[in-house]
């Protein structure tokens, strides 16, 4: 027993000794690697500042980004100049478009940098408007920046079409079905109330004839979809108001209201300047609505099945067809004299087509949002550039402010009254009523004004007010009409 145990102990000691002896070189290697690492790391850390100093030229970061974008802008100008020649030189249309486009982008970015404590961030579109206003009213810049009325009206109508496309795609069918009655009331009530209020106020305050008063009222009665629709889409993406369908309600109602305002304006315009009866002009306006609904329905069902779901780049093809069809409908409608048909066709088309796209609808919306990012600076920059300080008359500004303020007060009150019994909270009612305030996008659409406007025996103050409200860039001596 003793010998066996001693042998076992001897073997265990031998095994332990044999297992520990090979580890000695490993420990020495590890220590050598650690020493090498300790000696190399300081060298690398010491070399970092030198590498950073060497990498400061060429520049990186914000400086590199500014230089790159400047070169891109210059190359765009060079390519455009090689294709069109004098159009991109100072005084040309393309030169003016590029200046307003990049000026609006810079204005929007600068306004985003302004942060006031305890105050919500100012929207970039305000900076875009101010940029366009600055370009128009600084003599040195406005001398070289000129955009023809045809170019300006086409770009603004295209931007308005993109907004209507986003509105149609952003509609929730279930929420719209639930609140379709309220949607119709909100699309008609505030607009008609403001139009009637503006007609009465302008008649007694500025001695406008009743026809011209209603003409003014329908111009003022249109809400700006370029402000309402993107804001509601952002709230919808964040989940605000979805339970009660507030974003869908405001998107649909604001878009339909613009169609109503344009139709009412053209009806009044026909009544003022045509020799036909009032009934015939009203029927012609309803004809525009009927054509818009029929054409939009047909094109919407076409886009449901073409392109088919088995094709590649499906969302890109659908987005291209959607934009091209809608822009053609709006611009073609203006060419044919169907001013209200194009917008209604766009809404119906996008709503019907989007209902069957399911998951692909989100991809199409992202593409349309990218297109809107291009046209947004153009739209608000052009709108801002339409306001000329030199054309404003001191005696007309007070009348304009009074007319706008009183009509807007009646509009907000009527909007609040229409949603009082719709199941909304008090804050939601206030929000919906105030959402009906934005103006400017539809008001800048290229409506047709005859050249013999001065033949009417209006007082000078009334004419100045009319020019200020309708054509901010026109004077009585040198009228520049949007559509000849």
C-alpha angles and dihedrals in degrees: 000000000000094000092048094050092046091051091050092049089048091051092048091051089049092050092048091049092048092048094050100044097066090054093065095076090046091054091049091050091050091051090049091051091049091051090048090049092049091052096044098047096061089050091052093045090048090050094052097077089048091051091048090051090050092048093054087085115082090039123243138195121023094355092054091047093052092049092047094050091046091053090047090052091049092049091050088054092047094050092046091048091051090052103039106019115200095017090083095046120095108292095027125116097241091048090054092047092051093047093049092043096052092036090055091048091051091046092052093048092049092051090052088059092058109094121179116191115250090005124105116250114271114248117253091232089071089059090048091053092049091049092054091045091052093049090052098046103039103091097213093051098039089052091066101031113080130156121182119238092245093055093045095048092046093051093046093048091049091051090048089052091053089053092051090049090054089047093052093047092046095057116112108218094206095049091044091051090050095050103028093124093051090045092057092047092050092047094052109025104061093039094051092043092051092045092052092044092050090048093052094043094047091046095054099029101041103017094244117167112248093251092054090044092058089043088057091044095057091049091053093040097069118098119219109255090189088069102033102042100051091043092051092046090055091050090047092053090051092050099247116149095354094126092062095032096241097150092049091046094052095042094051096040095048092050094048090046091057090053089050092048093049091047092048092048094052091046091054090044090054091048092051099047106026130082095218127099126277092244092057092052092049091050090050090055092051087049089060090053093048093049091049093051095046096046092043092051093050094047091044092056089045091057090049091068104022118097096029123227095252095066126102122248088020098165093049092052092047092049092049093049091045095052095042094049094046095046090048090050094051098042092038091050090056090050091052094043094250095125098166098039098072097057094045090047089054093052095047093043096051094042095051094043094046093053092070100040096078108174094006089063092075091054091050090049091054091053092048089049089055090051089050091053087062097046098040095075090045093051099047093036090054092045090052092047091057092069112089118188091201091063095053115103120206095225091051098050094067093050091048094050092047093049094046094045097049094044091047091050090055090047094053092046093051092047090051091048093051093057097042094099099033098095098261126136121246093259091049090051091052090047093051092047094050091045087068093066106082117107141171108071101080091031088064094055113121102261118177118252121181121238093234095068092120091060090080114093097239122151113257093249091053092051091049090050092049092051091047094052098041109025111022093178097052133091128195092249097048113027117187109194125204093224122023 
